[in-house]
PDB file of C-alpha atoms in Angstrom:
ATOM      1  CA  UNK A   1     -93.152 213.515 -21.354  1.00 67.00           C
ATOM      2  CA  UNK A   2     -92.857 210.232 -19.074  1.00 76.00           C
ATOM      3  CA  UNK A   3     -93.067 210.448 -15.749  1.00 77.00           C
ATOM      4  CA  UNK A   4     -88.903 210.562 -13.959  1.00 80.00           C
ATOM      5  CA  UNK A   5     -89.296 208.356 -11.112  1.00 83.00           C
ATOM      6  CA  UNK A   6     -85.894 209.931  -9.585  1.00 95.00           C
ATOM      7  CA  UNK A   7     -85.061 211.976  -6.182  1.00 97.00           C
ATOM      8  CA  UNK A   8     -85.384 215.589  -6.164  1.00 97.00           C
ATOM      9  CA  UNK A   9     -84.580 218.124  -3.563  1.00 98.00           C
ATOM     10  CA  UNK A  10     -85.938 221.390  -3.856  1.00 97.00           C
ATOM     11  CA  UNK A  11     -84.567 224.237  -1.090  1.00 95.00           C
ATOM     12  CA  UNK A  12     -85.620 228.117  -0.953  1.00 94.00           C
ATOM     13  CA  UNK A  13     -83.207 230.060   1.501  1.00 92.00           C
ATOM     14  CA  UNK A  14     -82.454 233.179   1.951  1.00 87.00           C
ATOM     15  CA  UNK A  15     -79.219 233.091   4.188  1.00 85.00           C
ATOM     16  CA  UNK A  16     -77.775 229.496   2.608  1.00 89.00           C
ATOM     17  CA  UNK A  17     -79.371 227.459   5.583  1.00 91.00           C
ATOM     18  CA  UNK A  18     -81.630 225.097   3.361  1.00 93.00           C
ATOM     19  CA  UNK A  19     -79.132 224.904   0.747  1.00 95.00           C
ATOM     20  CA  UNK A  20     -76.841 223.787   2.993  1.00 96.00           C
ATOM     21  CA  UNK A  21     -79.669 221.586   4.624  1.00 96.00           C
ATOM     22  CA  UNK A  22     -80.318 220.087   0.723  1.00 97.00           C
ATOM     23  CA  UNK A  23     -76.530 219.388  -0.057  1.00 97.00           C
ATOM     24  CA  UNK A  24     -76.252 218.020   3.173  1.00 97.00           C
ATOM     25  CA  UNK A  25     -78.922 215.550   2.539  1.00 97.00           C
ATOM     26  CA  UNK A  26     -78.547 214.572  -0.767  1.00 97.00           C
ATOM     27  CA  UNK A  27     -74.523 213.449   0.164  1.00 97.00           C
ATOM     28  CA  UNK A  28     -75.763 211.770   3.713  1.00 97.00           C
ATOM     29  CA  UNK A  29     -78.477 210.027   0.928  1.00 95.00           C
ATOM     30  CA  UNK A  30     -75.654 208.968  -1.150  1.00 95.00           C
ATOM     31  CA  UNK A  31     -73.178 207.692   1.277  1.00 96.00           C
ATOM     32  CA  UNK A  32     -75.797 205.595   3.733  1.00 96.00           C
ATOM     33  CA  UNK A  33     -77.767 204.287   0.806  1.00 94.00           C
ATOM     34  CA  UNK A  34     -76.450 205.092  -2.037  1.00 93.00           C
ATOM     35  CA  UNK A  35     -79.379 206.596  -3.520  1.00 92.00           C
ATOM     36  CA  UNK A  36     -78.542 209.543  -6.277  1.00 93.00           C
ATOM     37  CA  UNK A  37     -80.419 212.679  -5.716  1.00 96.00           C
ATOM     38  CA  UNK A  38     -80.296 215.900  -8.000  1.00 97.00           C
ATOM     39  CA  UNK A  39     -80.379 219.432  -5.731  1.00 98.00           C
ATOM     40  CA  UNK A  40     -82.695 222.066  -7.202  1.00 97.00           C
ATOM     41  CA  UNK A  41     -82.793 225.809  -6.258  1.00 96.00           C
ATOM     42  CA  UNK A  42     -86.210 227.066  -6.619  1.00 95.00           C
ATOM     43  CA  UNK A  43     -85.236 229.752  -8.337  1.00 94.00           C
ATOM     44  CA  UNK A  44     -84.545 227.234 -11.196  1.00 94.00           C
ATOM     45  CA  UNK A  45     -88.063 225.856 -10.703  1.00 90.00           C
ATOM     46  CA  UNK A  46     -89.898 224.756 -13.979  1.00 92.00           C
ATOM     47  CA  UNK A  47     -93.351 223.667 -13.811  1.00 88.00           C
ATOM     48  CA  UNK A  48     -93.044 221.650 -17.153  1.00 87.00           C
ATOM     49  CA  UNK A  49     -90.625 218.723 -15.510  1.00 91.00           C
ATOM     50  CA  UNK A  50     -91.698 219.664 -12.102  1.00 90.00           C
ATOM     51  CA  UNK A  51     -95.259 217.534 -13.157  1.00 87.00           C
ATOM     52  CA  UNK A  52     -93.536 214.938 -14.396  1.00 89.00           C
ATOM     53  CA  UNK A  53     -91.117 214.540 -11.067  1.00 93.00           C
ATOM     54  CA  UNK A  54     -92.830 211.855  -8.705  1.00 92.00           C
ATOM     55  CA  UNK A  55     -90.527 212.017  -6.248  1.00 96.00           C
ATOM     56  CA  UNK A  56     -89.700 215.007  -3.775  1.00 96.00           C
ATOM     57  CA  UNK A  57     -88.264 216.359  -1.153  1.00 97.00           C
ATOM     58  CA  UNK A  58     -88.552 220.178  -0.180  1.00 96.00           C
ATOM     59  CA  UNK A  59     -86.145 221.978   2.207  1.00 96.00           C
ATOM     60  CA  UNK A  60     -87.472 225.483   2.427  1.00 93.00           C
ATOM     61  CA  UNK A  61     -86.800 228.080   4.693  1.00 89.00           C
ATOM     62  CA  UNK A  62     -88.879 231.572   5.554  1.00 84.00           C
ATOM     63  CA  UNK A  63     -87.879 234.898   5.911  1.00 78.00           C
ATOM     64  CA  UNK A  64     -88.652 238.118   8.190  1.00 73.00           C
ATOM     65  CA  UNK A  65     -92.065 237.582   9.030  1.00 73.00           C
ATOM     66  CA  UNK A  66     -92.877 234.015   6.934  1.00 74.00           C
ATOM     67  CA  UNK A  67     -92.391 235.301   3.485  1.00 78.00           C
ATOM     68  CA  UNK A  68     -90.797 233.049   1.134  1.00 83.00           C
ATOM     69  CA  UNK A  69     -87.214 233.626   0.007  1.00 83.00           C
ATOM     70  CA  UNK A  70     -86.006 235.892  -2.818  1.00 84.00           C
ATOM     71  CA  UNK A  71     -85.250 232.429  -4.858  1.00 89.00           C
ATOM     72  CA  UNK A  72     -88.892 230.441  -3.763  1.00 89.00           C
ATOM     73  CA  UNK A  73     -91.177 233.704  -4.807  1.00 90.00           C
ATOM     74  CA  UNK A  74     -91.573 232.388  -8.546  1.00 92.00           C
ATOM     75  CA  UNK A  75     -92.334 228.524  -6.713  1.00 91.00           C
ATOM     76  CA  UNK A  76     -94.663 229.808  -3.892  1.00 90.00           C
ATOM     77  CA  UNK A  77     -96.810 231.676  -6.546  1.00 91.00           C
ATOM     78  CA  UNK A  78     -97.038 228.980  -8.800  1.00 89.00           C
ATOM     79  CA  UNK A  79     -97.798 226.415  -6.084  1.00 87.00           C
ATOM     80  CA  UNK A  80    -100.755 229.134  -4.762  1.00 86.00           C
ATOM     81  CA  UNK A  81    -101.965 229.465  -8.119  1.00 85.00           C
ATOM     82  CA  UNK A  82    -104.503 226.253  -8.240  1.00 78.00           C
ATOM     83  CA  UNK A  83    -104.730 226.846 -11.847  1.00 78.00           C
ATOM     84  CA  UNK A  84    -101.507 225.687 -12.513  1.00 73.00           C
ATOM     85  CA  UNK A  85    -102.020 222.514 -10.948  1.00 71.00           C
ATOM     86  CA  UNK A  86    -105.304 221.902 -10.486  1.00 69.00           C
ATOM     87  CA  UNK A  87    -106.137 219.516 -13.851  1.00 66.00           C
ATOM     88  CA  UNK A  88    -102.976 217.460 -12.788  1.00 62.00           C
ATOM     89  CA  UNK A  89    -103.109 217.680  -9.002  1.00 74.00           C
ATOM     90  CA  UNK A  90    -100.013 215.982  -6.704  1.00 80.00           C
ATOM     91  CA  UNK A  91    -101.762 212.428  -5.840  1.00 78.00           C
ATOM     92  CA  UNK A  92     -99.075 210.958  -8.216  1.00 83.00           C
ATOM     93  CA  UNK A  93     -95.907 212.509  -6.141  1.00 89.00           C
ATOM     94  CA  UNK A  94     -94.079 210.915  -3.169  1.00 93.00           C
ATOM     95  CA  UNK A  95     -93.302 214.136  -1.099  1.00 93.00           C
ATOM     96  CA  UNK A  96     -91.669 215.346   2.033  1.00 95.00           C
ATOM     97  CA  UNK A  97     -91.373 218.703   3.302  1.00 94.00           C
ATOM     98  CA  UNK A  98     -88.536 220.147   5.905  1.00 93.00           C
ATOM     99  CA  UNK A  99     -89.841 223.613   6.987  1.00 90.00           C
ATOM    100  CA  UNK A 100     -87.355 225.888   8.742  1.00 88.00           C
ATOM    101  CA  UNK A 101     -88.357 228.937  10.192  1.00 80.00           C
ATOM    102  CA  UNK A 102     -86.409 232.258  11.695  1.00 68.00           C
ATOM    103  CA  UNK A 103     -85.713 231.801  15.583  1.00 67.00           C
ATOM    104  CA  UNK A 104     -85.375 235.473  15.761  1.00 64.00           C
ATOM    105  CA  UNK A 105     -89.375 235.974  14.807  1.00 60.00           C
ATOM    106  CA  UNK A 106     -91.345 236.711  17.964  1.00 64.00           C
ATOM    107  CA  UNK A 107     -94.912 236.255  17.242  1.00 59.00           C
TER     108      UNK A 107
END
């Protein structure tokens, strides 16, 4: 497979906030620029193009006390897994990350 030098933005969220945050970025990248982006839930996630994708951008939320959301569970554990990735590694990916966290979590 050859490596897909286009813009993807990946968003886990469990109440719609970094899907909004994705969709909301990938028009404001369209209209300013006019660069095309594609929007991809993590729950779609697919390590076999994921590799191949050099260039990222992840939007991902928490939820209750830091856990990942019900659609990034299958990403998080693949990402943890250093198995999956380790032969490969990331140094060929342009990446950004957005965290957003719950205001509502006190500690």
């Amino acid at each position: 497979m050859e490596m897909d030098n286009k813009l993807y933005i990946y968003f886990a969220s469990q109440t719609g906030n970094a899907d909004e945050i994705a969709n909301n970025l990938q028009a404001d990248l369209k209209r300013s620029v006019g660069l095309d982006a594609t929007v991809v839930n993590c729950a779609k996630f697919d390590p076999k193009t994921f590799m191949f994708q050099t260039n990222k951008i992840f939007v991902l939320a928490t939820h209750y006390v830091g856990e990942a959301p019900n659609n990034g569970r299958k990403f998080r554990e693949w990402i943890l897994n250093e198995k999956n990735h380790k032969k490969n590694g990331f140094s060929h990916m342009n990446y950004a990350v957005f965290a957003l966290g719950d205001i509502n979590y006190k500690d």
